[in-house]
Amino acid sequence: MAKTIYIAGLGLIGASMALGIKRDHPDYEILGYNRSQTSRDIALERGMIDRATDDFASFAPLADVIILTLPIKQTIAFLQELATLELKEGVIISDAGSTKSAIVVTAENCFADKPVRFVGAHPMAGSHKTGAASVDVNLFENAYYIFTPSSLTSPDTLEEMKDLLSGLHARFIEIDAEEHDRVTSQISHFPHILASGLMEQTASYAEEHEMARRFAAGGFRDMTRIAESEPGMWTSILLSNRETIVERIEDFRGRLDEIGQAISKGDENQIWNFFNQAREQRQAMEIHKRGGVDSSFDLYVDVPDEEDVILRILELLRGTSLVNIHINEENREDVHGILQISFKNAQDLKRAEQVITENTNYTVVIK
Amino acid sequence: MAKTIYIAGLGLIGASMALGIKRDHPDYEILGYNRSQTSRDIALERGMIDRATDDFASFAPLADVIILTLPIKQTIAFLQELATLELKEGVIISDAGSTKSAIVVTAENCFADKPVRFVGAHPMAGSHKTGAASVDVNLFENAYYIFTPSSLTSPDTLEEMKDLLSGLHARFIEIDAEEHDRVTSQISHFPHILASGLMEQTASYAEEHEMARRFAAGGFRDMTRIAESEPGMWTSILLSNRETIVERIEDFRGRLDEIGQAISKGDENQIWNFFNQAREQRQAMEIHKRGGVDSSFDLYVDVPDEEDVILRILELLRGTSLVNIHINEENREDVHGILQISFKNAQDLKRAEQVITENTNYTVVIK
């Protein structure tokens, strides 16, 4: 049965979601809300949505499913507005906010006595690009799409949402909203604070020690990359997850005190254990496994600084799926000094090692 | 005039340096010291060095230049040993330690009244590989090779060293030893502490919040990559630069306190400024300029998950020099979701944008 889906917020996430829904459900009608006309026009012209409005309330009563793909604050405001409207009985409301507790609590309060189903969600996808013009039907491919079920979420709510979003090719997973916020505070929110803090400290230090700008290399680049994220979004995230993040900050201060004291005392064992434990922990992490971010099926090729050298190697690997390819000849302080190619499995890796070794005189290393 | 060069330590750095010296000075005799026989044999067999010893003192009197490519502690011990030996008059002694003050102070004390020239050095190169077997004559190409002149360094010392090492194709630069240690504490030593601290905090948190392992994505991966560095080396670095590093830790604690209080108070302006300032500072950094690690001549291509798609693009770019290429389809939480190609100059970038746009239907974005 064809449904009517209402997507509020036609930014990169909302627009890409609309396309993903249409991929598996071309018969569904998709309604779109956006404040600015530009994204509305683009979404209409490119067929991402069927009808558009700048009056959020107007389309809400028509929808079988309402998905708010908006900043956290506005998501909360729209949930409150939805509670005042006459919606379809059994409507499913969902969202796409980066923190979940504040949003889920709002929804639980707003819809407690109403014939409304709700499930909080956090699609872990994004891009440096924004707006409907950057739409990408593959944006969510293989990304985690996290649901945070609560008392307004019945099992059929999740089934219907997963069916609706099947065209996104995302990895659906369920977790408690508060636990989601705790986990993301540790692996995302707090690291953003560290990155921005390190960047500010270095900029301030570089005012009197200008070589700091010049010598900053691979490690520093990696550690500060996320300091370039959009400040408004991250301010909202911090504000909607305050206690948990402050607790992570306090915990980390204690860790800095400890290693600082070990350095002051010159306690070689303690410092070595600090570094060694961290190394072992990272090596043991999911991050190294297939399906995680890094891959274990990595091959390193020492390549000369010659034209078309990467092309030559890729020609040898024609037909083999590459998960990742990376080279950086600018700085050899770290592993980026050589061509790193990641494969989907051990067979591809083995085959690649063989074909490169047989056809070139480059050194090939498997880590 | 052919010289005799003595390289003590035939690890990756020492072995690669030997090859680099031979490239421009095939007539020089290179002597090598290494404790373990494996690296000595490899270095001899592959012609990196002409003669090898496991008795450091034995070759020292024969050398015109002695370069210690050893861990910091051993470098200091060998400097002290050299002070007890009868060396060639005017011999140049140098090193390759990652911190400079402790080594330079030792040398100044050891050789104050002797006919010895000394210049501390830190070649900013390395690899995840170690040992003479990993030798790479291109290891230092375009890398900073930092000299830290002191009272034992005459101008001709630097001239002779640069001539000796011309085959490394490195970028020579001079800086005061203490300033070197201050700068590297900020952009390298302290970031290593942050990375390892974050890794340990996360591992500890994940014991009770296991999804932390699963959701860790691009930002977390980048921020903890250097936590996998060799613990022994980093312990030595911290121990030889204690005060400066402890001072950076204290400073950072103050920054954490400040942002923590802003979060506790819910001070939106202060949090926004924190993130925004960091973003502006990073965007303004050398790290974004040509010659830095990132390049401004970056092109982003949205590519489908199809076989040989990178090969197809590189074929279009045949003959154009690539500085960097990167793709990661595993996780789309960050900019790695698309193919990023960096070029040497604006013309190459422009040409690439044109040729890819004309020959494919992929979206091409220039940041």
XYZ file of C-alpha atoms in Angstrom:
734
model
C 0.000 0.000 0.000
C 1.465 3.322 -1.033
C 2.258 5.610 1.871
C 2.747 9.317 2.297
C 6.103 10.250 3.811
C 6.824 13.724 5.147
C 10.461 14.762 5.378
C 11.019 17.982 7.294
C 14.397 19.471 6.450
C 15.783 19.123 2.933
C 19.454 19.392 3.774
C 21.955 16.743 2.717
C 20.483 14.152 5.114
C 16.818 14.786 4.329
C 17.309 15.009 0.567
C 19.483 11.881 0.418
C 16.957 10.039 2.568
C 14.154 11.034 0.182
C 16.084 9.588 -2.755
C 16.875 6.444 -0.809
C 13.208 5.922 0.047
C 12.174 6.415 -3.585
C 14.726 3.822 -4.701
C 12.826 0.966 -3.017
C 9.369 2.617 -2.878
C 8.822 4.535 -6.097
C 5.060 4.541 -5.450
C 5.265 6.392 -2.110
C 4.414 10.064 -2.103
C 7.127 12.161 -0.476
C 6.267 15.547 0.947
C 9.030 17.954 1.899
C 9.340 20.885 4.249
C 12.173 23.379 4.103
C 12.402 26.956 5.316
C 14.558 28.226 2.435
C 13.188 28.081 -1.080
C 16.437 27.077 -2.778
C 16.522 23.573 -1.351
C 12.768 23.161 -1.868
C 13.146 24.040 -5.548
C 16.110 21.743 -6.052
C 14.317 18.870 -4.305
C 11.239 19.343 -6.466
C 13.096 19.825 -9.748
C 15.238 16.751 -9.245
C 12.267 14.632 -8.213
C 13.451 13.912 -4.692
C 10.039 14.970 -3.366
C 6.573 15.288 -4.875
C 5.294 18.356 -3.057
C 7.010 21.048 -0.973
C 5.983 23.528 1.704
C 7.497 26.161 3.967
C 4.606 25.775 6.429
C 5.577 22.780 8.542
C 2.127 22.203 10.082
C 0.287 22.131 6.760
C 1.534 18.722 5.516
C 1.786 16.967 8.877
C -1.811 15.674 8.963
C -1.362 14.015 5.551
C 1.572 11.808 6.509
C 1.852 8.135 7.451
C 5.461 8.726 8.465
C 7.067 12.021 9.513
C 10.864 12.235 9.634
C 12.475 15.340 11.083
C 15.917 15.810 9.518
C 16.729 19.045 11.277
C 19.099 20.498 13.882
C 18.439 19.250 17.432
C 16.764 22.425 18.698
C 14.384 22.632 15.779
C 13.616 18.919 15.997
C 12.465 19.454 19.592
C 10.399 22.511 18.648
C 8.697 20.611 15.791
C 7.913 17.638 18.044
C 6.137 20.067 20.364
C 4.270 21.541 17.432
C 3.263 18.081 16.163
C 1.696 17.376 19.574
C -0.765 20.210 18.943
C -1.829 18.943 15.494
C -4.425 16.429 14.384
C -2.245 13.669 12.908
C -3.167 10.420 11.199
C -3.890 7.682 13.715
C -0.842 5.468 14.182
C 1.479 7.884 12.396
C 5.181 7.122 12.878
C 7.378 10.062 13.834
C 11.173 9.781 13.702
C 14.183 12.094 13.543
C 17.872 12.237 12.675
C 19.460 14.134 15.556
C 23.041 13.447 16.666
C 22.061 13.189 20.334
C 19.032 11.246 21.389
C 17.999 11.610 25.053
C 16.674 15.172 24.869
C 14.710 14.392 21.722
C 13.295 11.092 22.985
C 12.253 12.618 26.329
C 10.486 15.423 24.475
C 8.647 12.961 22.253
C 7.635 10.774 25.205
C 6.193 13.795 26.955
C 4.462 15.167 23.866
C 2.854 11.974 22.620
C 2.263 9.949 25.807
C -1.506 9.873 25.425
C -1.780 10.132 21.671
C -2.199 7.496 18.944
C 1.293 8.249 17.718
C 4.263 5.943 17.312
C 7.751 7.394 17.734
C 11.284 6.120 17.349
C 14.400 8.261 17.730
C 17.090 7.715 15.114
C 20.629 8.749 14.317
C 21.921 7.923 10.855
C 25.715 8.044 11.238
C 26.363 9.661 7.911
C 27.346 13.055 6.703
C 29.681 14.871 4.412
C 31.649 18.081 4.211
C 28.958 19.189 1.762
C 25.553 20.471 2.815
C 22.169 21.250 1.289
C 19.838 19.440 -1.082
C 22.162 20.226 -4.011
C 24.722 17.814 -2.513
C 22.179 14.985 -2.416
C 23.721 11.497 -2.550
C 21.574 8.384 -2.734
C 24.600 6.391 -1.499
C 25.193 8.599 1.538
C 24.007 5.979 4.009
C 25.475 2.917 2.317
C 27.050 0.648 4.957
C 26.683 3.388 7.571
C 25.102 2.631 10.933
C 21.504 3.805 11.147
C 20.845 3.805 14.871
C 17.340 3.506 16.314
C 16.690 4.329 19.967
C 13.374 2.617 20.821
C 11.357 3.941 23.746
C 7.878 3.358 25.176
C 6.271 4.865 22.054
C 8.118 2.403 19.833
C 6.310 -0.843 19.122
C 8.120 -3.675 17.302
C 6.038 -2.959 14.197
C 7.294 0.638 14.293
C 10.834 -0.586 13.751
C 9.778 -3.076 11.083
C 7.943 -0.376 9.146
C 10.850 2.055 9.435
C 13.375 -0.540 8.257
C 11.160 -1.400 5.325
C 10.696 2.278 4.486
C 14.447 2.916 4.605
C 15.624 -0.311 2.960
C 16.823 1.617 -0.105
C 19.382 3.464 2.016
C 21.432 0.231 2.290
C 22.376 1.254 5.808
C 23.146 -1.004 8.754
C 20.250 -0.764 11.211
C 21.003 -1.144 14.880
C 19.069 -0.515 18.106
C 20.318 1.009 21.317
C 18.858 2.820 24.322
C 18.788 6.615 23.847
C 20.808 7.428 26.974
C 23.335 4.739 26.159
C 23.623 6.182 22.646
C 24.500 9.549 24.143
C 27.018 8.046 26.527
C 28.724 6.058 23.770
C 28.838 8.970 21.318
C 30.097 11.333 24.025
C 33.158 9.103 24.318
C 33.873 8.337 20.688
C 32.639 11.517 19.050
C 31.646 14.486 21.225
C 34.615 14.495 23.569
C 37.142 13.823 20.760
C 35.791 16.960 19.053
C 36.590 18.922 22.198
C 40.096 17.440 22.287
C 40.700 18.267 18.623
C 39.500 21.860 18.921
C 41.338 22.322 22.204
C 44.591 21.065 20.686
C 44.131 23.328 17.686
C 43.561 26.401 19.873
C 46.463 25.548 22.143
C 48.768 25.142 19.152
C 47.609 28.351 17.481
C 48.208 30.222 20.718
C 51.641 28.592 21.189
C 52.586 29.305 17.581
C 52.249 33.029 18.230
C 55.551 32.802 20.088
C 56.885 29.603 18.519
C 56.178 30.026 14.845
C 57.893 26.807 13.724
C 54.935 24.986 15.255
C 52.958 25.910 12.147
C 55.688 24.626 9.897
C 56.562 21.320 11.499
C 52.994 20.200 12.147
C 52.870 16.858 10.357
C 50.714 13.787 9.857
C 49.933 13.072 13.482
C 48.912 16.630 14.204
C 46.900 16.862 11.003
C 44.935 13.740 11.895
C 44.324 14.878 15.451
C 42.919 18.260 14.442
C 40.986 17.380 11.301
C 37.597 17.325 13.037
C 38.336 20.751 14.532
C 37.088 22.046 11.166
C 33.567 20.747 11.758
C 30.614 23.130 11.696
C 30.587 25.034 15.027
C 26.797 25.469 15.227
C 26.075 21.771 14.942
C 28.657 20.876 17.562
C 27.459 23.552 19.941
C 23.973 21.993 19.790
C 25.371 18.532 20.342
C 27.324 19.608 23.424
C 24.356 21.516 24.823
C 22.061 18.506 24.451
C 24.465 16.078 26.142
C 26.008 18.226 28.854
C 26.343 16.004 31.895
C 27.746 13.040 30.040
C 30.331 15.148 28.221
C 31.402 17.034 31.352
C 31.876 13.674 33.021
C 34.186 12.571 30.158
C 36.152 15.821 30.511
C 36.604 15.271 34.246
C 37.701 11.704 33.676
C 40.228 12.770 31.072
C 41.639 15.486 33.335
C 42.383 12.765 35.843
C 44.208 10.797 33.164
C 46.264 13.853 32.176
C 47.168 14.417 35.848
C 48.349 10.863 36.159
C 50.578 10.816 33.090
C 51.777 14.344 33.913
C 52.928 13.176 37.327
C 54.651 10.152 35.816
C 56.534 12.462 33.439
C 57.441 14.873 36.254
C 58.793 11.998 38.325
C 60.506 10.473 35.298
C 58.702 7.180 35.949
C 59.850 5.234 32.899
C 57.736 2.136 33.629
C 54.533 4.053 34.059
C 55.070 6.061 30.860
C 55.909 2.943 28.894
C 52.818 1.183 30.228
C 50.699 4.196 29.300
C 51.822 4.052 25.665
C 51.922 0.280 25.441
C 48.446 -0.204 26.888
C 46.994 2.335 24.456
C 48.687 0.591 21.557
C 47.381 -2.826 22.556
C 43.892 -1.436 23.099
C 43.748 0.179 19.698
C 45.098 -2.897 17.971
C 42.335 -4.923 19.647
C 39.570 -2.542 18.618
C 36.726 -3.138 16.192
C 38.265 -0.238 14.275
C 40.782 -2.737 12.898
C 38.274 -5.342 11.898
C 36.397 -5.718 8.635
C 33.245 -3.702 8.942
C 35.080 -1.269 11.136
C 36.820 1.758 9.761
C 40.310 0.469 9.263
C 40.773 -2.791 7.488
C 43.175 -5.568 8.321
C 43.623 -6.354 4.650
C 46.156 -3.616 4.002
C 49.058 -3.641 1.632
C 51.848 -1.062 1.584
C 53.825 -0.346 -1.561
C 56.970 1.743 -1.584
C 56.574 3.766 -4.746
C 58.995 6.190 -6.367
C 57.925 9.772 -7.026
C 57.159 9.107 -10.692
C 54.277 9.990 -12.948
C 51.376 7.544 -13.206
C 52.826 5.168 -10.654
C 49.467 4.743 -8.919
C 47.769 4.243 -12.269
C 50.279 1.534 -13.101
C 49.533 -0.313 -9.870
C 45.757 0.028 -10.264
C 46.028 -1.363 -13.772
C 47.682 -4.427 -12.271
C 44.792 -4.667 -9.809
C 42.054 -4.234 -12.408
C 38.915 -6.102 -11.351
C 39.828 -6.197 -7.657
C 37.628 -4.219 -5.275
C 39.515 -1.593 -3.308
C 38.144 -0.499 0.048
C 40.636 2.286 0.507
C 43.626 3.797 -1.228
C 45.916 6.380 0.240
C 49.211 8.004 -0.596
C 50.927 11.048 0.738
C 54.416 11.837 -0.384
C 54.573 15.197 1.312
C 55.617 13.997 4.682
C 57.224 10.758 5.679
C 56.960 11.104 9.427
C 54.307 8.399 9.422
C 52.862 5.489 7.485
C 51.297 7.796 4.905
C 54.683 8.003 3.185
C 53.805 5.053 0.998
C 50.901 3.837 -1.071
C 48.458 2.019 1.158
C 45.740 -0.087 -0.448
C 43.037 -1.858 1.559
C 41.135 -4.852 0.254
C 37.884 -6.554 1.170
C 39.378 -9.918 2.016
C 42.557 -11.894 2.435
C 42.399 -13.487 -1.027
C 42.322 -10.121 -2.789
C 45.188 -8.950 -0.602
C 47.283 -12.016 -1.359
C 46.584 -11.771 -5.067
C 47.500 -8.078 -5.094
C 50.769 -8.720 -3.298
C 51.656 -11.361 -5.847
C 50.765 -9.367 -8.946
C 52.569 -6.218 -7.783
C 55.666 -8.152 -6.739
C 55.778 -10.028 -10.046
C 55.252 -6.998 -12.262
C 57.194 -4.243 -10.514
C 60.349 -3.890 -8.462
C 58.537 -1.986 -5.705
C 58.764 -3.232 -2.147
C 55.419 -4.604 -0.984
C 54.690 -4.998 2.701
C 51.668 -6.508 4.413
C 51.280 -5.186 7.919
C 88.250 14.304 -1.531
C 86.715 11.015 -0.476
C 85.644 10.920 3.135
C 85.005 8.186 5.653
C 81.536 8.281 7.171
C 80.619 6.277 10.249
C 76.949 5.530 10.796
C 76.161 4.076 14.217
C 72.793 2.332 14.165
C 71.655 0.492 11.034
C 67.929 0.735 11.598
C 65.598 2.200 9.009
C 66.990 5.732 9.487
C 70.677 4.817 9.508
C 70.440 2.381 6.596
C 68.375 4.778 4.464
C 70.808 7.564 5.263
C 73.731 5.394 4.152
C 72.049 4.768 0.791
C 71.217 8.470 0.439
C 74.837 9.441 1.062
C 76.094 6.898 -1.465
C 73.706 8.276 -4.085
C 75.584 11.609 -4.308
C 78.949 10.410 -2.962
C 79.663 6.961 -4.369
C 83.371 7.383 -3.555
C 82.878 7.873 0.187
C 83.614 4.942 2.455
C 80.744 4.176 4.792
C 81.374 2.322 8.013
C 78.501 0.915 10.017
C 77.949 -0.051 13.619
C 75.052 -2.186 14.756
C 74.627 -4.354 17.826
C 72.630 -7.099 16.128
C 74.227 -9.058 13.325
C 71.133 -9.295 11.126
C 71.071 -5.628 10.185
C 74.872 -5.568 9.781
C 74.720 -8.461 7.337
C 71.855 -6.942 5.356
C 73.609 -3.567 5.170
C 76.819 -5.204 3.940
C 75.149 -7.564 1.471
C 73.094 -4.818 -0.102
C 76.045 -2.470 -0.334
C 74.667 0.196 1.993
C 77.919 0.172 3.945
C 81.461 -0.937 3.166
C 82.532 -2.307 6.547
C 80.610 -3.248 9.691
C 81.368 -3.640 13.387
C 79.625 -4.454 16.649
C 82.366 -2.639 18.598
C 81.345 1.015 18.438
C 84.689 2.446 19.587
C 86.755 0.563 17.005
C 85.701 2.555 13.908
C 85.259 5.969 15.525
C 88.918 7.100 15.102
C 88.748 6.398 11.332
C 85.808 8.715 10.584
C 85.577 12.207 9.137
C 81.896 12.285 10.046
C 80.142 10.241 12.726
C 76.336 10.070 12.673
C 74.529 8.428 15.568
C 71.190 7.069 14.343
C 70.163 5.492 17.610
C 67.600 5.851 20.395
C 68.056 8.962 22.546
C 69.540 7.185 25.567
C 72.104 5.313 23.504
C 72.948 8.443 21.545
C 73.845 10.164 24.821
C 75.879 7.166 26.022
C 77.831 7.033 22.733
C 78.541 10.772 22.832
C 80.079 10.221 26.257
C 82.088 7.312 24.920
C 83.292 9.355 21.924
C 84.639 11.977 24.355
C 87.049 9.348 25.699
C 88.379 8.339 22.274
C 91.126 9.728 20.077
C 89.137 11.044 17.095
C 90.264 12.678 13.846
C 90.934 16.383 14.306
C 87.907 18.384 13.130
C 85.640 15.351 12.977
C 81.951 16.200 12.648
C 79.579 14.384 15.002
C 75.832 14.470 14.448
C 72.772 12.480 15.483
C 69.131 11.805 14.606
C 67.307 11.973 17.954
C 63.681 13.117 18.172
C 64.419 15.526 21.022
C 67.438 17.777 20.913
C 68.226 19.663 24.145
C 69.445 16.715 26.214
C 71.632 15.486 23.359
C 73.055 18.914 22.509
C 73.822 19.679 26.171
C 75.610 16.339 26.484
C 77.668 17.022 23.359
C 78.544 20.540 24.501
C 79.787 19.168 27.818
C 81.668 16.250 26.280
C 83.480 18.105 23.501
C 83.908 21.632 24.886
C 87.711 21.528 24.812
C 88.217 19.083 21.982
C 88.894 19.608 18.242
C 85.446 18.230 17.468
C 82.581 19.788 15.565
C 79.049 18.846 16.527
C 75.578 19.574 15.191
C 72.382 18.054 16.548
C 69.903 16.901 13.937
C 66.374 15.541 13.675
C 65.338 14.138 10.319
C 61.528 14.216 10.414
C 61.085 10.917 8.646
C 60.089 7.447 9.636
C 57.852 4.610 8.728
C 55.835 1.869 10.339
C 58.634 -0.419 9.193
C 61.916 -0.790 11.051
C 65.355 -2.282 10.520
C 67.886 -2.188 7.691
C 65.742 -4.584 5.648
C 63.164 -1.804 5.250
C 65.790 0.579 3.821
C 64.363 3.273 1.546
C 66.605 5.701 -0.302
C 63.569 7.990 -0.709
C 62.702 7.996 2.989
C 63.800 11.607 3.497
C 62.535 13.032 0.222
C 60.865 16.403 0.867
C 60.963 15.766 4.620
C 62.315 18.389 6.997
C 65.855 17.621 8.123
C 66.252 19.835 11.162
C 69.692 20.995 12.366
C 70.057 22.506 15.846
C 73.357 24.435 15.743
C 75.157 25.138 19.006
C 78.561 26.511 20.068
C 80.324 23.466 18.582
C 78.692 24.083 15.187
C 80.660 26.302 12.804
C 79.058 27.479 9.538
C 81.319 25.083 7.623
C 79.945 22.237 9.777
C 76.482 22.847 8.357
C 77.806 23.272 4.805
C 79.668 19.979 5.001
C 76.665 18.159 6.465
C 74.306 19.499 3.802
C 76.743 18.484 1.093
C 77.144 15.034 2.637
C 73.376 14.539 2.844
C 72.413 16.142 -0.477
C 71.378 12.754 -1.869
C 68.611 12.490 0.731
C 66.654 15.223 -1.113
C 65.455 16.500 2.251
C 64.526 20.046 3.223
C 67.250 21.351 5.543
C 66.255 23.824 8.204
C 67.957 25.260 11.300
C 66.447 25.936 14.680
C 67.650 26.288 18.271
C 67.643 22.948 20.150
C 65.423 24.136 23.004
C 63.017 25.767 20.586
C 62.921 22.507 18.608
C 61.864 20.675 21.756
C 59.229 23.272 22.606
C 57.750 23.190 19.097
C 57.719 19.403 18.864
C 56.242 19.101 22.363
C 53.218 21.009 21.071
C 52.754 19.455 17.648
C 54.003 15.941 18.311
C 54.790 14.869 21.890
C 51.674 16.211 23.595
C 49.354 15.028 20.788
C 50.735 11.522 21.351
C 49.699 11.794 24.999
C 46.230 12.967 23.960
C 45.846 10.111 21.486
C 46.949 7.421 23.932
C 44.896 8.973 26.722
C 41.779 9.018 24.556
C 42.371 5.425 23.513
C 42.752 4.256 27.129
C 39.742 6.240 28.274
C 37.633 4.739 25.490
C 38.820 1.184 26.127
C 38.009 1.590 29.795
C 34.591 3.108 29.002
C 33.858 0.363 26.486
C 34.088 -2.223 29.235
C 30.679 -1.008 30.398
C 29.502 0.590 27.163
C 30.438 -1.915 24.516
C 28.866 -0.041 21.587
C 31.762 2.420 21.934
C 33.914 -0.120 20.115
C 31.374 -0.509 17.371
C 30.444 3.096 16.636
C 33.985 4.475 16.691
C 34.264 6.114 13.288
C 36.485 8.336 11.176
C 37.076 11.085 13.719
C 37.963 8.655 16.464
C 40.165 6.625 14.143
C 42.147 9.702 13.131
C 42.500 10.905 16.706
C 43.898 7.615 17.985
C 46.033 6.502 15.046
C 49.318 7.630 16.637
C 48.401 5.737 19.813
C 49.812 2.727 17.960
C 53.326 4.188 17.897
C 56.221 2.273 19.428
C 55.988 2.716 23.244
C 59.743 2.559 23.903
C 60.569 5.380 21.537
C 57.845 7.622 22.937
C 58.832 6.896 26.517
C 62.359 8.110 25.691
C 61.009 11.206 23.993
C 58.841 12.142 26.966
C 61.664 11.494 29.426
C 64.052 13.716 27.467
C 61.604 16.640 27.235
C 59.844 16.484 30.587
C 59.379 20.073 31.680
C 58.158 21.330 28.343
C 55.649 18.514 27.972
C 54.353 18.833 31.533
C 53.841 22.528 30.846
C 51.743 21.678 27.751
C 49.688 19.224 29.841
C 49.015 21.883 32.489
C 48.031 24.397 29.848
C 45.641 21.937 28.237
C 44.040 21.063 31.572
C 43.197 24.727 31.931
C 41.571 24.690 28.512
C 39.533 21.604 29.401
C 38.397 23.298 32.624
C 37.257 26.321 30.689
C 35.214 24.493 28.066
C 33.906 22.105 30.741
C 32.566 25.059 32.727
C 30.997 26.543 29.609
C 29.222 23.241 28.966
C 28.086 22.945 32.588
C 26.681 26.459 32.463
C 25.181 25.853 29.023
C 26.993 28.930 27.694
C 26.076 28.667 24.018
C 28.182 31.635 22.897
C 31.327 30.418 24.581
C 30.957 26.895 23.173
C 30.296 28.225 19.684
C 33.334 30.485 19.908
C 35.443 27.571 21.086
C 34.571 25.498 18.016
C 34.561 28.398 15.600
C 37.962 29.716 16.682
C 39.502 26.266 16.330
C 38.039 25.925 12.870
C 39.345 29.290 11.721
C 42.772 28.570 13.199
C 43.099 25.252 11.438
C 41.926 26.678 8.145
C 44.631 29.358 8.472
C 47.396 26.876 9.223
C 50.395 25.987 7.104
C 48.946 22.489 7.175
C 46.590 23.661 4.438
C 49.234 25.239 2.259
C 51.337 23.650 -0.438
C 54.440 22.274 1.207
C 52.401 21.515 4.260
C 50.687 18.208 4.761
C 47.291 19.004 3.366
C 47.077 20.677 0.027
C 44.740 23.405 -1.120
C 44.593 21.874 -4.576
C 42.054 19.239 -3.631
C 39.309 17.796 -5.732
C 36.480 15.616 -4.426
C 34.701 13.146 -6.664
C 31.514 11.361 -5.651
C 32.078 7.879 -6.955
C 29.712 4.917 -6.984
C 30.756 1.671 -5.330
C 31.790 0.044 -8.600
C 34.790 -1.927 -9.698
C 37.754 -0.047 -11.162
C 36.169 3.346 -10.632
C 39.428 4.798 -9.281
C 41.346 3.240 -12.150
C 38.950 4.875 -14.587
C 39.527 8.296 -13.047
C 43.301 7.871 -12.914
C 43.272 6.906 -16.584
C 41.600 10.230 -17.305
C 44.332 11.940 -15.279
C 47.229 10.095 -16.947
C 50.333 12.292 -16.985
C 49.179 14.535 -14.149
C 51.175 14.397 -10.914
C 49.107 13.427 -7.903
C 50.231 14.537 -4.468
C 47.657 12.512 -2.617
C 44.765 10.229 -3.289
C 42.320 8.971 -0.735
C 39.066 7.095 -0.649
C 37.232 5.368 2.122
C 33.837 3.920 1.473
C 33.561 2.188 4.822
C 32.242 5.105 6.748
C 30.544 8.209 5.537
C 30.512 10.147 8.783
C 33.236 12.404 7.398
C 34.843 13.710 4.217
C 36.526 10.364 3.522
C 33.298 9.152 1.973
C 34.396 10.291 -1.441
C 37.476 10.125 -3.604
C 39.832 12.962 -2.737
C 42.684 13.772 -5.110
C 45.296 16.423 -4.365
C 47.346 18.123 -7.059
C 50.576 20.091 -7.132
C 49.093 23.286 -8.526
C 45.920 25.069 -9.570
C 46.344 24.294 -13.283
C 46.454 20.542 -12.697
C 43.436 20.842 -10.442
C 41.468 22.813 -13.002
C 42.383 20.439 -15.792
C 41.400 17.434 -13.693
C 38.035 18.945 -12.809
C 37.373 19.545 -16.494
C 38.426 16.128 -17.748
C 36.484 14.250 -15.057
C 33.363 16.356 -15.572
C 33.509 15.900 -19.338
C 34.108 12.161 -19.296
C 31.998 10.931 -16.385
C 28.704 11.783 -14.728
C 30.302 11.918 -11.258
C 29.859 15.024 -9.146
C 33.143 16.903 -8.833
C 33.630 19.392 -6.019
C 36.569 21.697 -5.353
C 36.705 22.723 -1.709
